[in-house]
Amino acid sequence: VGNYKRTVKRIDDGHRLCNDLMNCIHERARIEKGYAQQLTEWAKRWKQLVEKGPQYGTVERAWCAFMSEAEKVSELHLEVKGSLMNEDFEKIKNWQKEAFHKQMMGGFKETKEAEDGFRKAQKPWAKKLKEVEAAKKAYHAACKEEKLAVSRETNSKADPALNPEQLKKLQDKVERSKQDVLKTKEKYEKSLKELDNATPQYMENMEQVFEQCQQFEEKRLRFFREVLLEVQKHLDLSNVASYKNIYRELEQNIKTADAVEDLRWFRANQGPGMSMNWPQFEEWSADLNRTLSRREKKKASDGVTLTGINQTGDQVSQANKHSSSLSVQSNTVQSVQSSYNPFEDEEDTGSTVSEKEDNKIKNVSSYEKNQSYPTDWSDEESNNPFSSTDANGDTNPFDEDTPPAMEVRVRALYDYEGQEQDELSFKAGDELTKMENEDEQGWCKGRLDNGQVGLYPANYVEPIQ
């Protein structure tokens, strides 16, 4: 009696399981969205780095094909996210709303109907069961009383002080108790028989309500199976033709990389095959010999200006291709790196990459396509660019043995606590020596009076007059 409550509870559990499945799909959709955004961010950043970097020709195109692959895969994962939320999530939500009807007083209509059905089917049988329990209790009490009366009669026979009248009362007590036992036993057996007779009808009524609950649960189980299969189809990109085409195209782009073609292009555009601008006699001109100010010289060195080179054919197209990449400024790359947080719509707002680490990633190459080279030269050994490891960019900027190019004493304006191992820490008013000028990211290299060398923000100090 009352064990039908486990079946009734299953209806409430079904409603909760719908919520759990929706939450599960929602979390997976967030993961798909975050992955798609990270792929897009990665592709944009590295596409600019490769285009600005020293790689050229067909190998550059093959390298960039990886970024194109990431952008296309990102679109597919955004489609997966959309399918999960717009189709699967909404389908479960609508089914749950249609299958479970909330009542004004709380709970669900389906739960109350099942509860009432089981209670109504069980009530007659439970009443008879209660009568059986009462008859059983009365019978057992009569048996106990009979045993006690027989025991007293037996003990009184051995007692010589007991008179015949008292003995007669004990014997009568035994006789009455035996009759009570027979009477209660008969009543017990009769109520038990009535219960047995009512059991088949009780089972039929209870099973009828149970089958209704089973049918309701079957609908939920079949619906869950259907939804899970649809989720599987949305997640399984291996059967998506466009997904296979992405990697087929990526493979083709990589296989088109031709070392011979790249070397031929480099020879024609950057090597002996390029058009030469041999020195020619030039007349004196006041405009040409005007002395450039230091600021104008610096501005002129920001880009590469090629003069007197006549290009024809594919050389022009290649040059245009590279000139377009030269217009990408470093601050553009920086803005792309920090354009958005892939989890900006979620609770996690922390960034996993610091600005300095972004800068380290940005400067991945030993030189860039728009790097300018000095035009002055000397036959002295000390000016030979190939006489030291500087030509390969392998020198350590933090090497203590490197002679400083210039040293200026500066005073700290604010307190600064170094965030990395290669940064200095100082207090406002401390004096230190600036060893190198400010770089593109606003950092200077300096040395504390204790000999420690490291980086510090340029706007945190002022020169000592």
CSV table of C-alpha atoms in Angstrom, one decimal:
chain,number,residue,atom,x,y,z
A,1,VAL,CA,0.0,0.0,0.0
A,2,GLY,CA,1.4,3.4,-1.0
A,3,ASN,CA,4.2,2.1,-3.1
A,4,TYR,CA,2.6,3.5,-6.2
A,5,LYS,CA,4.2,6.8,-5.2
A,6,ARG,CA,7.4,5.7,-6.9
A,7,THR,CA,5.5,5.5,-10.2
A,8,VAL,CA,3.9,8.9,-9.6
A,9,LYS,CA,7.2,10.5,-8.7
A,10,ARG,CA,8.5,9.3,-12.1
A,11,ILE,CA,6.2,11.9,-13.8
A,12,ASP,CA,7.8,14.7,-11.8
A,13,ASP,CA,11.2,13.3,-12.6
A,14,GLY,CA,10.3,13.3,-16.3
A,15,HIS,CA,9.7,17.1,-16.2
A,16,ARG,CA,13.1,17.6,-14.4
A,17,LEU,CA,14.9,15.4,-16.9
A,18,CYS,CA,13.6,17.7,-19.7
A,19,ASN,CA,15.2,20.7,-17.9
A,20,ASP,CA,18.4,18.7,-17.4
A,21,LEU,CA,18.5,17.8,-21.2
A,22,MET,CA,17.9,21.4,-22.1
A,23,ASN,CA,20.7,22.6,-19.8
A,24,CYS,CA,23.0,19.9,-21.3
A,25,ILE,CA,22.4,21.1,-24.8
A,26,HIS,CA,22.7,24.7,-23.8
A,27,GLU,CA,26.1,24.2,-22.3
A,28,ARG,CA,27.3,22.3,-25.4
A,29,ALA,CA,26.0,25.2,-27.6
A,30,ARG,CA,28.1,27.6,-25.5
A,31,ILE,CA,31.1,25.5,-26.0
A,32,GLU,CA,30.5,25.4,-29.8
A,33,LYS,CA,30.1,29.2,-29.8
A,34,GLY,CA,33.3,29.8,-27.8
A,35,TYR,CA,35.3,27.4,-30.0
A,36,ALA,CA,34.0,29.1,-33.1
A,37,GLN,CA,34.9,32.6,-31.8
A,38,GLN,CA,38.4,31.4,-30.8
A,39,LEU,CA,39.0,29.9,-34.2
A,40,THR,CA,38.0,33.2,-35.9
A,41,GLU,CA,40.2,35.2,-33.6
A,42,TRP,CA,43.1,32.9,-34.1
A,43,ALA,CA,42.6,32.9,-37.9
A,44,LYS,CA,42.5,36.7,-38.1
A,45,ARG,CA,45.5,37.2,-35.9
A,46,TRP,CA,47.7,34.7,-37.7
A,47,LYS,CA,46.6,35.7,-41.2
A,48,GLN,CA,47.9,39.2,-40.6
A,49,LEU,CA,51.1,37.9,-39.0
A,50,VAL,CA,51.8,35.7,-41.9
A,51,GLU,CA,51.0,38.4,-44.5
A,52,LYS,CA,53.2,40.8,-42.7
A,53,GLY,CA,56.0,38.2,-42.1
A,54,PRO,CA,58.8,37.2,-44.3
A,55,GLN,CA,57.1,34.2,-45.9
A,56,TYR,CA,56.2,34.6,-49.5
A,57,GLY,CA,54.8,32.9,-52.6
A,58,THR,CA,53.0,29.6,-52.8
A,59,VAL,CA,54.1,28.4,-49.3
A,60,GLU,CA,52.6,31.6,-47.9
A,61,ARG,CA,49.3,30.8,-49.6
A,62,ALA,CA,49.5,27.2,-48.3
A,63,TRP,CA,50.1,28.6,-44.8
A,64,CYS,CA,47.2,31.0,-45.1
A,65,ALA,CA,45.0,28.1,-46.1
A,66,PHE,CA,45.0,26.9,-42.5
A,67,MET,CA,43.5,30.2,-41.5
A,68,SER,CA,40.8,29.9,-44.2
A,69,GLU,CA,40.1,26.4,-42.9
A,70,ALA,CA,39.6,27.8,-39.3
A,71,GLU,CA,37.2,30.4,-40.5
A,72,LYS,CA,35.1,27.9,-42.4
A,73,VAL,CA,35.1,25.4,-39.5
A,74,SER,CA,34.2,28.3,-37.2
A,75,GLU,CA,31.1,29.0,-39.4
A,76,LEU,CA,30.2,25.3,-39.2
A,77,HIS,CA,30.4,25.2,-35.4
A,78,LEU,CA,28.3,28.4,-35.2
A,79,GLU,CA,25.7,26.5,-37.4
A,80,VAL,CA,26.0,23.6,-34.9
A,81,LYS,CA,25.3,26.1,-32.0
A,82,GLY,CA,22.3,27.5,-33.9
A,83,SER,CA,20.9,24.0,-34.6
A,84,LEU,CA,21.3,23.0,-30.9
A,85,MET,CA,19.6,26.1,-29.6
A,86,ASN,CA,17.0,26.9,-32.3
A,87,GLU,CA,15.9,23.3,-33.1
A,88,ASP,CA,16.8,20.8,-30.3
A,89,PHE,CA,16.5,23.1,-27.3
A,90,GLU,CA,13.3,24.6,-28.5
A,91,LYS,CA,11.8,21.2,-29.4
A,92,ILE,CA,12.4,19.9,-25.9
A,93,LYS,CA,11.0,23.1,-24.4
A,94,ASN,CA,7.8,22.9,-26.4
A,95,TRP,CA,7.3,19.2,-25.8
A,96,GLN,CA,7.7,19.7,-22.1
A,97,LYS,CA,5.1,22.5,-22.1
A,98,GLU,CA,2.6,20.3,-24.0
A,99,ALA,CA,3.2,17.2,-21.9
A,100,PHE,CA,3.2,18.7,-18.4
A,101,HIS,CA,0.5,21.0,-17.3
A,102,LYS,CA,1.0,23.0,-14.1
A,103,GLN,CA,-1.8,23.5,-11.7
A,104,MET,CA,-2.8,26.6,-9.8
A,105,MET,CA,-2.1,24.9,-6.4
A,106,GLY,CA,1.3,23.6,-7.6
A,107,GLY,CA,2.4,20.3,-9.1
A,108,PHE,CA,1.3,18.9,-12.4
A,109,LYS,CA,-2.1,17.8,-13.6
A,110,GLU,CA,-0.6,14.4,-14.9
A,111,THR,CA,0.9,13.8,-11.4
A,112,LYS,CA,-2.4,14.4,-9.6
A,113,GLU,CA,-4.4,12.3,-12.1
A,114,ALA,CA,-2.0,9.3,-11.5
A,115,GLU,CA,-2.1,9.9,-7.8
A,116,ASP,CA,-5.9,9.9,-7.7
A,117,GLY,CA,-6.1,6.9,-10.0
A,118,PHE,CA,-3.8,4.8,-7.9
A,119,ARG,CA,-5.5,5.9,-4.6
A,120,LYS,CA,-9.0,5.1,-6.0
A,121,ALA,CA,-8.0,1.7,-7.3
A,122,GLN,CA,-6.2,0.8,-4.0
A,123,LYS,CA,-8.8,2.2,-1.5
A,124,PRO,CA,-11.2,-0.9,-1.4
A,125,TRP,CA,-8.4,-3.4,-1.1
A,126,ALA,CA,-6.5,-1.2,1.4
A,127,LYS,CA,-9.7,-1.2,3.6
A,128,LYS,CA,-10.0,-5.0,3.5
A,129,LEU,CA,-6.3,-5.2,4.3
A,130,LYS,CA,-6.9,-3.1,7.3
A,131,GLU,CA,-9.7,-5.4,8.4
A,132,VAL,CA,-7.4,-8.4,8.0
A,133,GLU,CA,-4.7,-6.7,10.1
A,134,ALA,CA,-7.2,-6.1,12.9
A,135,ALA,CA,-8.5,-9.7,12.7
A,136,LYS,CA,-5.0,-11.0,12.8
A,137,LYS,CA,-4.2,-8.8,15.9
A,138,ALA,CA,-7.4,-10.0,17.7
A,139,TYR,CA,-6.6,-13.7,16.9
A,140,HIS,CA,-3.0,-13.4,18.1
A,141,ALA,CA,-4.2,-11.7,21.3
A,142,ALA,CA,-6.7,-14.5,22.0
A,143,CYS,CA,-4.0,-17.1,21.4
A,144,LYS,CA,-1.8,-15.3,23.9
A,145,GLU,CA,-4.6,-15.2,26.5
A,146,GLU,CA,-5.4,-18.9,26.0
A,147,LYS,CA,-1.7,-19.8,26.6
A,148,LEU,CA,-1.6,-17.7,29.7
A,149,ALA,CA,-4.9,-19.3,31.1
A,150,VAL,CA,-3.6,-22.8,30.5
A,151,SER,CA,-0.4,-22.0,32.2
A,152,ARG,CA,-2.2,-20.6,35.3
A,153,GLU,CA,-4.5,-23.7,35.5
A,154,THR,CA,-1.5,-26.0,35.3
A,155,ASN,CA,0.3,-24.1,38.1
A,156,SER,CA,-2.8,-24.1,40.3
A,157,LYS,CA,-3.1,-27.9,40.3
A,158,ALA,CA,0.3,-28.2,41.9
A,159,ASP,CA,-0.7,-25.7,44.6
A,160,PRO,CA,-2.4,-27.4,47.6
A,161,ALA,CA,-3.5,-24.1,49.2
A,162,LEU,CA,-5.9,-23.4,46.3
A,163,ASN,CA,-9.5,-24.2,47.0
A,164,PRO,CA,-11.8,-26.0,44.4
A,165,GLU,CA,-13.8,-22.8,43.7
A,166,GLN,CA,-10.7,-20.9,42.6
A,167,LEU,CA,-9.6,-23.9,40.5
A,168,LYS,CA,-13.0,-24.0,38.8
A,169,LYS,CA,-12.7,-20.3,37.8
A,170,LEU,CA,-9.3,-20.9,36.2
A,171,GLN,CA,-10.7,-23.9,34.3
A,172,ASP,CA,-13.6,-21.7,33.0
A,173,LYS,CA,-11.1,-19.0,32.0
A,174,VAL,CA,-9.2,-21.6,29.9
A,175,GLU,CA,-12.5,-22.7,28.3
A,176,ARG,CA,-13.5,-19.2,27.4
A,177,SER,CA,-10.1,-18.4,26.0
A,178,LYS,CA,-10.2,-21.4,23.7
A,179,GLN,CA,-13.6,-20.3,22.4
A,180,ASP,CA,-12.2,-16.8,21.8
A,181,VAL,CA,-9.3,-18.3,19.8
A,182,LEU,CA,-11.7,-20.3,17.6
A,183,LYS,CA,-13.9,-17.3,17.1
A,184,THR,CA,-11.1,-14.8,16.2
A,185,LYS,CA,-9.4,-17.4,14.0
A,186,GLU,CA,-12.6,-17.8,12.1
A,187,LYS,CA,-13.0,-14.1,11.7
A,188,TYR,CA,-9.4,-13.7,10.7
A,189,GLU,CA,-9.7,-16.5,8.0
A,190,LYS,CA,-12.9,-15.0,6.7
A,191,SER,CA,-11.4,-11.5,6.3
A,192,LEU,CA,-8.3,-13.0,4.7
A,193,LYS,CA,-10.5,-14.9,2.2
A,194,GLU,CA,-12.4,-11.7,1.3
A,195,LEU,CA,-9.0,-9.9,0.8
A,196,ASP,CA,-7.9,-12.7,-1.5
A,197,ASN,CA,-11.1,-12.5,-3.4
A,198,ALA,CA,-10.7,-8.8,-3.9
A,199,THR,CA,-7.0,-9.0,-4.9
A,200,PRO,CA,-7.6,-9.8,-8.7
A,201,GLN,CA,-9.9,-6.8,-9.1
A,202,TYR,CA,-7.4,-4.7,-7.2
A,203,MET,CA,-4.5,-5.8,-9.4
A,204,GLU,CA,-6.6,-5.1,-12.5
A,205,ASN,CA,-7.5,-1.6,-11.4
A,206,MET,CA,-4.0,-0.8,-10.2
A,207,GLU,CA,-2.4,-2.2,-13.4
A,208,GLN,CA,-4.8,-0.1,-15.5
A,209,VAL,CA,-3.5,3.1,-13.9
A,210,PHE,CA,0.0,1.9,-14.0
A,211,GLU,CA,-0.2,1.2,-17.8
A,212,GLN,CA,-1.4,4.8,-18.2
A,213,CYS,CA,1.7,6.0,-16.4
A,214,GLN,CA,3.8,3.6,-18.5
A,215,GLN,CA,2.4,5.0,-21.7
A,216,PHE,CA,3.1,8.6,-20.6
A,217,GLU,CA,6.7,7.6,-19.7
A,218,GLU,CA,7.1,5.8,-23.0
A,219,LYS,CA,6.3,9.0,-24.9
A,220,ARG,CA,9.0,10.8,-23.0
A,221,LEU,CA,11.6,8.0,-23.5
A,222,ARG,CA,10.9,7.8,-27.2
A,223,PHE,CA,10.9,11.6,-27.5
A,224,PHE,CA,14.3,11.8,-25.7
A,225,ARG,CA,15.7,9.1,-28.1
A,226,GLU,CA,14.4,11.1,-31.1
A,227,VAL,CA,15.9,14.4,-29.8
A,228,LEU,CA,19.3,12.7,-29.0
A,229,LEU,CA,19.5,11.3,-32.5
A,230,GLU,CA,18.8,14.8,-33.9
A,231,VAL,CA,21.5,16.3,-31.6
A,232,GLN,CA,23.9,13.6,-32.8
A,233,LYS,CA,23.2,14.6,-36.4
A,234,HIS,CA,23.8,18.2,-35.7
A,235,LEU,CA,27.1,17.5,-33.9
A,236,ASP,CA,28.4,14.9,-36.4
A,237,LEU,CA,30.4,17.1,-38.9
A,238,SER,CA,32.0,14.0,-40.5
A,239,ASN,CA,28.8,13.5,-42.6
A,240,VAL,CA,28.6,17.1,-43.6
A,241,ALA,CA,29.8,17.5,-47.2
A,242,SER,CA,31.0,21.0,-46.7
A,243,TYR,CA,33.2,19.9,-43.8
A,244,LYS,CA,34.9,17.3,-46.0
A,245,ASN,CA,35.4,19.8,-48.7
A,246,ILE,CA,37.2,22.2,-46.3
A,247,TYR,CA,40.0,19.6,-45.7
A,248,ARG,CA,40.0,18.5,-49.3
A,249,GLU,CA,40.6,22.1,-50.3
A,250,LEU,CA,43.1,22.6,-47.6
A,251,GLU,CA,45.1,19.6,-48.8
A,252,GLN,CA,45.0,20.9,-52.4
A,253,ASN,CA,46.2,24.4,-51.3
A,254,ILE,CA,49.1,22.8,-49.4
A,255,LYS,CA,50.1,20.6,-52.3
A,256,THR,CA,50.2,23.6,-54.7
A,257,ALA,CA,53.1,25.0,-52.7
A,258,ASP,CA,56.0,24.9,-55.1
A,259,ALA,CA,59.5,25.6,-53.8
A,260,VAL,CA,60.9,26.1,-57.3
A,261,GLU,CA,58.3,28.6,-58.2
A,262,ASP,CA,58.8,30.5,-54.9
A,263,LEU,CA,62.6,30.6,-55.5
A,264,ARG,CA,62.1,31.8,-59.1
A,265,TRP,CA,59.8,34.6,-57.9
A,266,PHE,CA,62.2,35.6,-55.2
A,267,ARG,CA,65.1,35.7,-57.7
A,268,ALA,CA,63.1,37.8,-60.1
A,269,ASN,CA,61.8,40.3,-57.4
A,270,GLN,CA,64.3,40.3,-54.6
A,271,GLY,CA,67.5,38.8,-56.2
A,272,PRO,CA,69.7,39.1,-59.2
A,273,GLY,CA,66.7,38.9,-61.6
A,274,MET,CA,65.1,42.1,-60.4
A,275,SER,CA,65.4,45.4,-62.3
A,276,MET,CA,68.5,47.2,-61.2
A,277,ASN,CA,68.8,50.9,-60.4
A,278,TRP,CA,72.5,51.4,-61.2
A,279,PRO,CA,74.0,54.7,-60.2
A,280,GLN,CA,73.8,57.4,-62.8
A,281,PHE,CA,75.2,60.9,-63.1
A,282,GLU,CA,72.7,63.3,-61.4
A,283,GLU,CA,72.8,67.0,-61.7
A,284,TRP,CA,72.8,69.0,-58.4
A,285,SER,CA,69.5,70.2,-57.2
A,286,ALA,CA,68.7,72.3,-54.2
A,287,ASP,CA,65.6,70.3,-53.4
A,288,LEU,CA,67.4,67.0,-53.5
A,289,ASN,CA,70.2,68.1,-51.3
A,290,ARG,CA,67.9,69.7,-48.7
A,291,THR,CA,68.9,68.4,-45.3
A,292,LEU,CA,66.1,66.3,-43.7
A,293,SER,CA,65.3,66.9,-40.1
A,294,ARG,CA,65.6,64.0,-37.7
A,295,ARG,CA,61.8,63.7,-37.4
A,296,GLU,CA,61.4,63.6,-41.2
A,297,LYS,CA,64.1,60.9,-41.4
A,298,LYS,CA,62.3,58.8,-38.8
A,299,LYS,CA,59.0,59.2,-40.6
A,300,ALA,CA,60.5,58.3,-43.9
A,301,SER,CA,61.9,55.0,-42.4
A,302,ASP,CA,58.5,53.8,-41.4
A,303,GLY,CA,57.9,52.3,-44.8
A,304,VAL,CA,59.9,51.0,-47.7
A,305,THR,CA,60.1,53.2,-50.8
A,306,LEU,CA,61.5,51.6,-53.9
A,307,THR,CA,62.5,54.0,-56.6
A,308,GLY,CA,63.8,53.6,-60.1
A,309,ILE,CA,62.6,50.0,-60.5
A,310,ASN,CA,60.6,49.1,-63.5
A,311,GLN,CA,58.5,46.0,-63.0
A,312,THR,CA,56.6,44.1,-65.7
A,313,GLY,CA,54.4,41.0,-65.9
A,314,ASP,CA,53.9,38.9,-62.8
A,315,GLN,CA,56.4,41.0,-61.0
A,316,VAL,CA,53.9,43.9,-60.9
A,317,SER,CA,51.1,41.6,-59.5
A,318,GLN,CA,53.4,40.2,-56.9
A,319,ALA,CA,54.6,43.6,-55.9
A,320,ASN,CA,51.1,44.8,-55.6
A,321,LYS,CA,50.2,41.9,-53.5
A,322,HIS,CA,53.1,42.6,-51.1
A,323,SER,CA,52.5,46.3,-51.1
A,324,SER,CA,49.0,45.7,-49.9
A,325,SER,CA,50.3,43.7,-47.1
A,326,LEU,CA,52.7,46.4,-46.2
A,327,SER,CA,49.9,48.8,-45.3
A,328,VAL,CA,48.9,46.7,-42.3
A,329,GLN,CA,50.0,48.6,-39.3
A,330,SER,CA,51.1,47.0,-36.0
A,331,ASN,CA,48.3,48.6,-34.1
A,332,THR,CA,45.8,46.9,-36.4
A,333,VAL,CA,47.2,43.5,-35.4
A,334,GLN,CA,47.1,44.5,-31.7
A,335,SER,CA,43.4,45.5,-32.0
A,336,VAL,CA,42.5,42.2,-33.7
A,337,GLN,CA,44.1,40.3,-30.9
A,338,SER,CA,42.1,42.0,-28.2
A,339,SER,CA,39.0,42.7,-30.3
A,340,TYR,CA,36.7,40.5,-28.2
A,341,ASN,CA,36.6,37.9,-25.5
A,342,PRO,CA,35.1,34.5,-26.8
A,343,PHE,CA,33.2,34.1,-23.6
A,344,GLU,CA,32.1,37.8,-23.3
A,345,ASP,CA,28.4,36.8,-22.9
A,346,GLU,CA,29.2,34.3,-20.1
A,347,GLU,CA,30.2,34.6,-16.5
A,348,ASP,CA,33.8,34.0,-17.2
A,349,THR,CA,35.3,37.4,-18.2
A,350,GLY,CA,39.0,36.6,-17.4
A,351,SER,CA,41.6,36.8,-20.2
A,352,THR,CA,44.0,34.0,-20.6
A,353,VAL,CA,46.6,36.0,-22.6
A,354,SER,CA,48.2,39.1,-21.3
A,355,GLU,CA,48.9,42.1,-23.5
A,356,LYS,CA,52.6,41.5,-23.3
A,357,GLU,CA,52.2,37.9,-24.4
A,358,ASP,CA,50.1,39.2,-27.3
A,359,ASN,CA,53.0,41.4,-28.2
A,360,LYS,CA,55.4,38.5,-28.0
A,361,ILE,CA,53.2,36.5,-30.4
A,362,LYS,CA,53.0,39.5,-32.7
A,363,ASN,CA,56.7,39.7,-33.1
A,364,VAL,CA,57.2,36.1,-34.1
A,365,SER,CA,59.4,36.7,-37.1
A,366,SER,CA,63.0,37.9,-37.2
A,367,TYR,CA,62.0,40.5,-39.6
A,368,GLU,CA,58.9,41.7,-41.5
A,369,LYS,CA,58.2,42.4,-45.2
A,370,ASN,CA,58.1,46.1,-44.6
A,371,GLN,CA,61.5,46.1,-42.7
A,372,SER,CA,63.9,48.7,-44.1
A,373,TYR,CA,67.5,48.0,-44.6
A,374,PRO,CA,70.4,50.5,-44.2
A,375,THR,CA,71.7,51.8,-47.5
A,376,ASP,CA,75.1,52.9,-46.1
A,377,TRP,CA,77.9,50.3,-46.3
A,378,SER,CA,81.6,50.0,-45.5
A,379,ASP,CA,84.3,47.5,-46.3
A,380,GLU,CA,85.5,47.6,-42.7
A,381,GLU,CA,85.1,44.2,-40.9
A,382,SER,CA,83.2,45.8,-38.0
A,383,ASN,CA,80.4,46.9,-40.3
A,384,ASN,CA,80.0,43.5,-41.9
A,385,PRO,CA,76.3,42.5,-41.2
A,386,PHE,CA,77.3,38.8,-41.6
A,387,SER,CA,80.2,38.9,-39.1
A,388,SER,CA,78.0,38.3,-36.0
A,389,THR,CA,74.9,36.5,-34.9
A,390,ASP,CA,73.0,39.9,-35.2
A,391,ALA,CA,72.3,39.0,-38.9
A,392,ASN,CA,70.1,36.1,-37.7
A,393,GLY,CA,68.4,38.1,-35.0
A,394,ASP,CA,69.8,35.7,-32.3
A,395,THR,CA,71.2,38.3,-29.9
A,396,ASN,CA,69.7,38.5,-26.4
A,397,PRO,CA,68.4,42.0,-25.7
A,398,PHE,CA,68.9,41.3,-22.0
A,399,ASP,CA,72.5,40.1,-22.2
A,400,GLU,CA,74.5,41.9,-19.5
A,401,ASP,CA,77.6,42.0,-21.8
A,402,THR,CA,75.9,44.0,-24.5
A,403,PRO,CA,77.3,47.5,-24.4
A,404,PRO,CA,74.5,50.0,-24.0
A,405,ALA,CA,73.8,52.3,-27.0
A,406,MET,CA,72.9,55.2,-24.7
A,407,GLU,CA,72.3,55.7,-21.0
A,408,VAL,CA,70.1,58.3,-19.3
A,409,ARG,CA,69.3,58.7,-15.7
A,410,VAL,CA,65.6,58.9,-15.0
A,411,ARG,CA,63.3,59.2,-11.9
A,412,ALA,CA,60.2,57.2,-11.3
A,413,LEU,CA,57.0,59.2,-11.2
A,414,TYR,CA,54.8,56.3,-9.8
A,415,ASP,CA,55.2,53.0,-8.0
A,416,TYR,CA,55.4,50.0,-10.4
A,417,GLU,CA,55.4,46.3,-9.5
A,418,GLY,CA,56.8,44.1,-12.2
A,419,GLN,CA,54.3,41.6,-13.6
A,420,GLU,CA,56.8,39.4,-15.4
A,421,GLN,CA,60.3,38.1,-14.5
A,422,ASP,CA,61.8,40.5,-17.1
A,423,GLU,CA,60.2,43.6,-15.6
A,424,LEU,CA,61.6,46.0,-13.0
A,425,SER,CA,59.9,47.0,-9.8
A,426,PHE,CA,60.4,50.5,-8.2
A,427,LYS,CA,58.8,53.1,-6.0
A,428,ALA,CA,58.0,56.7,-6.9
A,429,GLY,CA,61.1,58.8,-6.5
A,430,ASP,CA,63.6,56.0,-7.2
A,431,GLU,CA,66.3,56.7,-9.8
A,432,LEU,CA,67.4,54.3,-12.4
A,433,THR,CA,69.3,54.3,-15.7
A,434,LYS,CA,67.5,54.0,-19.0
A,435,MET,CA,69.5,51.8,-21.4
A,436,GLU,CA,67.3,51.8,-24.5
A,437,ASN,CA,64.6,54.1,-25.8
A,438,GLU,CA,60.9,53.3,-25.8
A,439,ASP,CA,59.8,50.5,-28.2
A,440,GLU,CA,56.5,50.3,-30.2
A,441,GLN,CA,54.6,48.9,-27.2
A,442,GLY,CA,55.7,51.7,-24.8
A,443,TRP,CA,58.4,49.7,-22.9
A,444,CYS,CA,61.9,50.8,-22.0
A,445,LYS,CA,64.9,48.8,-20.9
A,446,GLY,CA,66.6,50.0,-17.8
A,447,ARG,CA,69.0,49.2,-15.0
A,448,LEU,CA,68.4,49.7,-11.3
A,449,ASP,CA,71.2,50.9,-9.0
A,450,ASN,CA,71.5,47.3,-7.7
A,451,GLY,CA,72.4,46.1,-11.1
A,452,GLN,CA,69.1,44.5,-12.1
A,453,VAL,CA,68.2,44.9,-15.7
A,454,GLY,CA,64.7,44.7,-17.1
A,455,LEU,CA,61.7,46.4,-18.7
A,456,TYR,CA,59.5,49.1,-17.4
A,457,PRO,CA,56.7,51.4,-18.8
A,458,ALA,CA,58.1,54.4,-20.4
A,459,ASN,CA,55.4,56.8,-19.1
A,460,TYR,CA,56.2,55.9,-15.5
A,461,VAL,CA,59.5,57.9,-15.4
A,462,GLU,CA,60.9,61.3,-16.3
A,463,PRO,CA,64.5,62.3,-17.2
A,464,ILE,CA,66.5,63.8,-14.4
A,465,GLN,CA,67.4,67.4,-15.5
